[in-house]
Every structure is written in C-alpha cells, then in structure tokens.
C-alpha cells in the first residue's frame, strides 16, 4: 500500500431484469493480479486495504449516479470496533452517501463472526451501508446467516451454473 502497488479495478454488476449496469464491484489488484492473500495477514493490514479500496471506489461513484458500489471488507478488519465510523468518514469525505455502498464479506468471515464482529456489522448497517455475503455456496452456512445483518447474498456461480437441469443444485439454489 505504501508503495502504491495496490490498485482498485472495477467489474460491472448487471441487473439481469433490466439488462443494465446496476453497480460496480471493487477488486484489489497487486502487480496486475487479484490480491486475495492479504486476508490471512494482520488485522491492521486488512483494515488499511479495506479503507484503500473504499476510498478508491468512491471516485467512480462521484462521476456516475444511480449505481451501487460493492467493495470488500476483509474479515480481519471486522475486529476493529471503530470500523463503521472510519468507513463513514471515508465516504462522506468523498461526498458519497453510505447507502450507495455494499460491503462484501467472505464466507469465512460470516461463519466465524464473534459477538464483537457482529456488533461491528450491526454498526455498519445502522450507518447505512449494505452488507453482502459474497459467493454464498449453499445450505452449510444457513445457521451462520441467521445472526448476521445482511442486506444481500451474492450467489456463487458454481451454485447457479446448471441449476435448471440439476434437481440437487436447483434445490440448493432455492434454499439459498
């Protein structure tokens, strides 16, 4: 981060009902490759990367109205009780309403959420952010989902792919 090697790139989110771009997903890139290994590092590094990606996502949000920005919150960042206030300060400094931001959480972060982390997620919701479970893969997580204040669930392509022709996948998709 200090060397400016991490950059934010954006992938469109399409609303299939109307065939239009409804949002943009922020992806962290390190030297041209997706930077996902950072999650296993320190909580401080996760918080810095979360802040960096959110600030980067706000640039396009100022230029394009009517879209929602989906940006990751690395699981270890949830250990910071000040996360909600810090993220609100970032988006407000950029002139963005927190209601235009959906924070993406990995399945591991949702399954292993402590009471303190659930409190942080609730604070994020109270501040106006959406919270989405990213790449939901099936019923094995349903017990964990009931206690998390989610506004959306992004289904795993593996769960969706082939569901119309496969009764088992179709049942899992319906349960999701």
PDB file of C-alpha atoms in Angstrom:
ATOM      1  CA  UNK A   1       0.000   0.000   0.000  1.00  0.00           C
ATOM      2  CA  UNK A   2       2.783   2.418   0.880  1.00  0.00           C
ATOM      3  CA  UNK A   3       4.451   1.789  -2.487  1.00  0.00           C
ATOM      4  CA  UNK A   4       1.165   2.329  -4.368  1.00  0.00           C
ATOM      5  CA  UNK A   5       1.318  -1.185  -5.855  1.00  0.00           C
ATOM      6  CA  UNK A   6      -2.269  -1.998  -4.877  1.00  0.00           C
ATOM      7  CA  UNK A   7      -4.874  -0.562  -7.181  1.00  0.00           C
ATOM      8  CA  UNK A   8      -8.618  -0.844  -7.395  1.00  0.00           C
ATOM      9  CA  UNK A   9     -10.229  -2.133 -10.551  1.00  0.00           C
ATOM     10  CA  UNK A  10     -13.937  -2.387 -11.184  1.00  0.00           C
ATOM     11  CA  UNK A  11     -16.167  -5.077 -12.612  1.00  0.00           C
ATOM     12  CA  UNK A  12     -19.730  -4.299 -13.642  1.00  0.00           C
ATOM     13  CA  UNK A  13     -22.712  -5.733 -11.799  1.00  0.00           C
ATOM     14  CA  UNK A  14     -25.584  -6.187 -14.216  1.00  0.00           C
ATOM     15  CA  UNK A  15     -29.243  -6.227 -13.228  1.00  0.00           C
ATOM     16  CA  UNK A  16     -30.493  -9.038 -15.448  1.00  0.00           C
ATOM     17  CA  UNK A  17     -34.094  -7.942 -15.017  1.00  0.00           C
ATOM     18  CA  UNK A  18     -33.475  -4.756 -16.996  1.00  0.00           C
ATOM     19  CA  UNK A  19     -30.192  -5.570 -18.762  1.00  0.00           C
ATOM     20  CA  UNK A  20     -28.393  -2.536 -17.372  1.00  0.00           C
ATOM     21  CA  UNK A  21     -25.370  -1.905 -15.192  1.00  0.00           C
ATOM     22  CA  UNK A  22     -26.609  -1.517 -11.630  1.00  0.00           C
ATOM     23  CA  UNK A  23     -23.323  -1.397  -9.793  1.00  0.00           C
ATOM     24  CA  UNK A  24     -19.594  -1.866  -9.783  1.00  0.00           C
ATOM     25  CA  UNK A  25     -17.573  -4.372  -7.789  1.00  0.00           C
ATOM     26  CA  UNK A  26     -14.189  -3.259  -6.486  1.00  0.00           C
ATOM     27  CA  UNK A  27     -11.343  -5.733  -6.953  1.00  0.00           C
ATOM     28  CA  UNK A  28      -7.932  -5.256  -5.338  1.00  0.00           C
ATOM     29  CA  UNK A  29      -5.071  -5.791  -7.773  1.00  0.00           C
ATOM     30  CA  UNK A  30      -1.438  -6.212  -6.731  1.00  0.00           C
ATOM     31  CA  UNK A  31       1.022  -6.008  -9.612  1.00  0.00           C
ATOM     32  CA  UNK A  32      -1.750  -6.886 -12.059  1.00  0.00           C
ATOM     33  CA  UNK A  33      -3.121  -9.890 -10.121  1.00  0.00           C
ATOM     34  CA  UNK A  34      -6.030 -10.121  -7.733  1.00  0.00           C
ATOM     35  CA  UNK A  35      -4.746  -9.561  -4.189  1.00  0.00           C
ATOM     36  CA  UNK A  36      -6.675 -12.080  -2.108  1.00  0.00           C
ATOM     37  CA  UNK A  37      -3.901 -13.464   0.096  1.00  0.00           C
ATOM     38  CA  UNK A  38      -3.930 -10.307   2.227  1.00  0.00           C
ATOM     39  CA  UNK A  39      -6.884 -11.639   4.230  1.00  0.00           C
ATOM     40  CA  UNK A  40      -4.637 -14.019   6.100  1.00  0.00           C
ATOM     41  CA  UNK A  41      -2.320 -11.225   7.208  1.00  0.00           C
ATOM     42  CA  UNK A  42      -2.737  -8.853  10.130  1.00  0.00           C
ATOM     43  CA  UNK A  43      -5.938  -7.087  11.122  1.00  0.00           C
ATOM     44  CA  UNK A  44      -4.122  -3.768  10.638  1.00  0.00           C
ATOM     45  CA  UNK A  45      -3.224  -4.599   7.024  1.00  0.00           C
ATOM     46  CA  UNK A  46      -6.782  -5.811   6.366  1.00  0.00           C
ATOM     47  CA  UNK A  47      -8.145  -2.520   7.729  1.00  0.00           C
ATOM     48  CA  UNK A  48      -5.730  -0.476   5.592  1.00  0.00           C
ATOM     49  CA  UNK A  49      -6.659  -2.369   2.441  1.00  0.00           C
ATOM     50  CA  UNK A  50     -10.381  -2.092   3.229  1.00  0.00           C
ATOM     51  CA  UNK A  51     -10.005   1.688   3.659  1.00  0.00           C
ATOM     52  CA  UNK A  52      -7.923   1.992   0.477  1.00  0.00           C
ATOM     53  CA  UNK A  53     -10.435   0.084  -1.651  1.00  0.00           C
ATOM     54  CA  UNK A  54     -13.404   2.003  -0.281  1.00  0.00           C
ATOM     55  CA  UNK A  55     -11.736   5.355  -0.964  1.00  0.00           C
ATOM     56  CA  UNK A  56     -10.831   4.188  -4.488  1.00  0.00           C
ATOM     57  CA  UNK A  57     -14.419   3.061  -5.101  1.00  0.00           C
ATOM     58  CA  UNK A  58     -15.751   6.495  -4.203  1.00  0.00           C
ATOM     59  CA  UNK A  59     -14.092   8.134  -7.238  1.00  0.00           C
ATOM     60  CA  UNK A  60     -16.338   6.471  -9.830  1.00  0.00           C
ATOM     61  CA  UNK A  61     -19.343   6.909  -7.533  1.00  0.00           C
ATOM     62  CA  UNK A  62     -18.968  10.690  -7.748  1.00  0.00           C
ATOM     63  CA  UNK A  63     -18.893  10.508 -11.540  1.00  0.00           C
ATOM     64  CA  UNK A  64     -21.721   8.016 -12.118  1.00  0.00           C
ATOM     65  CA  UNK A  65     -25.000   8.374 -10.299  1.00  0.00           C
ATOM     66  CA  UNK A  66     -27.552   5.644  -9.813  1.00  0.00           C
ATOM     67  CA  UNK A  67     -25.158   2.748  -9.266  1.00  0.00           C
ATOM     68  CA  UNK A  68     -24.260   0.913  -6.114  1.00  0.00           C
ATOM     69  CA  UNK A  69     -20.625   0.230  -5.285  1.00  0.00           C
ATOM     70  CA  UNK A  70     -19.737  -3.189  -3.934  1.00  0.00           C
ATOM     71  CA  UNK A  71     -16.424  -3.258  -2.134  1.00  0.00           C
ATOM     72  CA  UNK A  72     -14.767  -5.912   0.042  1.00  0.00           C
ATOM     73  CA  UNK A  73     -14.258  -5.704   3.766  1.00  0.00           C
ATOM     74  CA  UNK A  74     -11.524  -8.121   4.687  1.00  0.00           C
ATOM     75  CA  UNK A  75     -12.631 -10.344   7.556  1.00  0.00           C
ATOM     76  CA  UNK A  76      -9.884  -9.308   9.920  1.00  0.00           C
ATOM     77  CA  UNK A  77     -10.946  -5.663   9.599  1.00  0.00           C
ATOM     78  CA  UNK A  78     -14.132  -6.607  11.491  1.00  0.00           C
ATOM     79  CA  UNK A  79     -12.062  -6.823  14.680  1.00  0.00           C
ATOM     80  CA  UNK A  80     -11.909  -3.005  14.760  1.00  0.00           C
ATOM     81  CA  UNK A  81     -14.822  -1.523  16.735  1.00  0.00           C
ATOM     82  CA  UNK A  82     -14.121   1.831  15.038  1.00  0.00           C
ATOM     83  CA  UNK A  83     -14.577   0.390  11.531  1.00  0.00           C
ATOM     84  CA  UNK A  84     -18.076   1.786  10.951  1.00  0.00           C
ATOM     85  CA  UNK A  85     -17.137   5.324  11.965  1.00  0.00           C
ATOM     86  CA  UNK A  86     -13.935   5.187   9.911  1.00  0.00           C
ATOM     87  CA  UNK A  87     -15.746   3.968   6.765  1.00  0.00           C
ATOM     88  CA  UNK A  88     -18.458   6.621   7.163  1.00  0.00           C
ATOM     89  CA  UNK A  89     -15.733   9.283   7.408  1.00  0.00           C
ATOM     90  CA  UNK A  90     -14.116   7.972   4.196  1.00  0.00           C
ATOM     91  CA  UNK A  91     -17.307   8.022   2.135  1.00  0.00           C
ATOM     92  CA  UNK A  92     -18.549  11.345   3.498  1.00  0.00           C
ATOM     93  CA  UNK A  93     -15.151  12.947   2.801  1.00  0.00           C
ATOM     94  CA  UNK A  94     -15.612  11.783  -0.795  1.00  0.00           C
ATOM     95  CA  UNK A  95     -19.178  13.155  -0.911  1.00  0.00           C
ATOM     96  CA  UNK A  96     -20.841   9.731  -1.112  1.00  0.00           C
ATOM     97  CA  UNK A  97     -23.871   8.548   0.845  1.00  0.00           C
ATOM     98  CA  UNK A  98     -23.114   5.261   2.687  1.00  0.00           C
ATOM     99  CA  UNK A  99     -26.402   3.855   1.321  1.00  0.00           C
ATOM    100  CA  UNK A 100     -24.705   3.627  -2.100  1.00  0.00           C
ATOM    101  CA  UNK A 101     -22.082   1.233  -0.725  1.00  0.00           C
ATOM    102  CA  UNK A 102     -22.487  -2.511  -0.192  1.00  0.00           C
ATOM    103  CA  UNK A 103     -19.695  -4.127   1.804  1.00  0.00           C
ATOM    104  CA  UNK A 104     -18.765  -7.645   0.684  1.00  0.00           C
ATOM    105  CA  UNK A 105     -17.889 -10.248   3.311  1.00  0.00           C
ATOM    106  CA  UNK A 106     -16.315 -13.599   2.625  1.00  0.00           C
ATOM    107  CA  UNK A 107     -17.986 -16.763   3.864  1.00  0.00           C
ATOM    108  CA  UNK A 108     -15.254 -17.429   6.412  1.00  0.00           C
ATOM    109  CA  UNK A 109     -15.839 -14.008   7.997  1.00  0.00           C
ATOM    110  CA  UNK A 110     -19.551 -14.761   8.302  1.00  0.00           C
ATOM    111  CA  UNK A 111     -19.168 -18.312   9.631  1.00  0.00           C
ATOM    112  CA  UNK A 112     -16.656 -17.333  12.296  1.00  0.00           C
ATOM    113  CA  UNK A 113     -18.095 -13.975  13.356  1.00  0.00           C
ATOM    114  CA  UNK A 114     -17.681 -13.282  17.058  1.00  0.00           C
ATOM    115  CA  UNK A 115     -20.156 -11.235  19.075  1.00  0.00           C
ATOM    116  CA  UNK A 116     -17.834  -8.218  18.768  1.00  0.00           C
ATOM    117  CA  UNK A 117     -17.650  -8.615  14.972  1.00  0.00           C
ATOM    118  CA  UNK A 118     -21.426  -8.969  14.744  1.00  0.00           C
ATOM    119  CA  UNK A 119     -21.647  -5.717  16.692  1.00  0.00           C
ATOM    120  CA  UNK A 120     -19.362  -4.052  14.118  1.00  0.00           C
ATOM    121  CA  UNK A 121     -21.547  -5.386  11.278  1.00  0.00           C
ATOM    122  CA  UNK A 122     -24.651  -4.041  13.007  1.00  0.00           C
ATOM    123  CA  UNK A 123     -22.971  -0.639  13.381  1.00  0.00           C
ATOM    124  CA  UNK A 124     -22.193  -0.659   9.642  1.00  0.00           C
ATOM    125  CA  UNK A 125     -25.860  -1.348   8.880  1.00  0.00           C
ATOM    126  CA  UNK A 126     -27.008   1.403  11.247  1.00  0.00           C
ATOM    127  CA  UNK A 127     -24.667   3.839   9.437  1.00  0.00           C
ATOM    128  CA  UNK A 128     -26.405   2.977   6.152  1.00  0.00           C
ATOM    129  CA  UNK A 129     -24.010   0.552   4.481  1.00  0.00           C
ATOM    130  CA  UNK A 130     -25.342  -2.577   2.858  1.00  0.00           C
ATOM    131  CA  UNK A 131     -23.704  -5.846   3.898  1.00  0.00           C
ATOM    132  CA  UNK A 132     -23.468  -8.769   1.476  1.00  0.00           C
ATOM    133  CA  UNK A 133     -22.250 -12.325   1.882  1.00  0.00           C
ATOM    134  CA  UNK A 134     -20.011 -12.814  -1.128  1.00  0.00           C
ATOM    135  CA  UNK A 135     -20.214 -16.036  -3.150  1.00  0.00           C
ATOM    136  CA  UNK A 136     -22.724 -17.924  -0.994  1.00  0.00           C
ATOM    137  CA  UNK A 137     -22.179 -21.595  -1.759  1.00  0.00           C
ATOM    138  CA  UNK A 138     -25.039 -23.437  -0.099  1.00  0.00           C
ATOM    139  CA  UNK A 139     -27.026 -24.573   2.877  1.00  0.00           C
ATOM    140  CA  UNK A 140     -23.996 -25.424   5.037  1.00  0.00           C
ATOM    141  CA  UNK A 141     -23.905 -21.741   6.023  1.00  0.00           C
ATOM    142  CA  UNK A 142     -27.585 -21.193   6.759  1.00  0.00           C
ATOM    143  CA  UNK A 143     -27.137 -21.346  10.557  1.00  0.00           C
ATOM    144  CA  UNK A 144     -24.426 -18.671  10.369  1.00  0.00           C
ATOM    145  CA  UNK A 145     -26.537 -16.401   8.160  1.00  0.00           C
ATOM    146  CA  UNK A 146     -29.390 -16.054  10.627  1.00  0.00           C
ATOM    147  CA  UNK A 147     -27.284 -13.990  13.023  1.00  0.00           C
ATOM    148  CA  UNK A 148     -25.602 -11.659  10.503  1.00  0.00           C
ATOM    149  CA  UNK A 149     -27.317  -8.371   9.480  1.00  0.00           C
ATOM    150  CA  UNK A 150     -27.108  -8.962   5.724  1.00  0.00           C
ATOM    151  CA  UNK A 151     -28.854  -6.897   3.064  1.00  0.00           C
ATOM    152  CA  UNK A 152     -27.832  -9.157   0.164  1.00  0.00           C
ATOM    153  CA  UNK A 153     -26.343 -12.527  -0.653  1.00  0.00           C
ATOM    154  CA  UNK A 154     -24.229 -12.955  -3.785  1.00  0.00           C
ATOM    155  CA  UNK A 155     -24.681 -16.489  -5.053  1.00  0.00           C
ATOM    156  CA  UNK A 156     -21.656 -18.493  -6.104  1.00  0.00           C
ATOM    157  CA  UNK A 157     -21.527 -19.087  -9.872  1.00  0.00           C
ATOM    158  CA  UNK A 158     -20.900 -22.755  -9.076  1.00  0.00           C
ATOM    159  CA  UNK A 159     -24.236 -22.905  -7.253  1.00  0.00           C
ATOM    160  CA  UNK A 160     -26.147 -21.221 -10.072  1.00  0.00           C
ATOM    161  CA  UNK A 161     -24.441 -22.909 -13.017  1.00  0.00           C
ATOM    162  CA  UNK A 162     -26.510 -25.833 -14.265  1.00  0.00           C
ATOM    163  CA  UNK A 163     -29.260 -25.442 -11.649  1.00  0.00           C
ATOM    164  CA  UNK A 164     -32.165 -25.641 -14.131  1.00  0.00           C
ATOM    165  CA  UNK A 165     -31.030 -29.080 -15.319  1.00  0.00           C
ATOM    166  CA  UNK A 166     -29.839 -30.465 -11.967  1.00  0.00           C
ATOM    167  CA  UNK A 167     -32.536 -31.074  -9.294  1.00  0.00           C
ATOM    168  CA  UNK A 168     -29.949 -31.145  -6.477  1.00  0.00           C
ATOM    169  CA  UNK A 169     -28.481 -27.778  -7.478  1.00  0.00           C
ATOM    170  CA  UNK A 170     -31.933 -26.365  -8.106  1.00  0.00           C
ATOM    171  CA  UNK A 171     -32.970 -27.372  -4.558  1.00  0.00           C
ATOM    172  CA  UNK A 172     -29.801 -25.831  -3.060  1.00  0.00           C
ATOM    173  CA  UNK A 173     -30.377 -22.650  -5.057  1.00  0.00           C
ATOM    174  CA  UNK A 174     -33.998 -22.462  -3.937  1.00  0.00           C
ATOM    175  CA  UNK A 175     -32.967 -22.932  -0.305  1.00  0.00           C
ATOM    176  CA  UNK A 176     -30.373 -20.160  -0.708  1.00  0.00           C
TER     177      UNK A 176
END
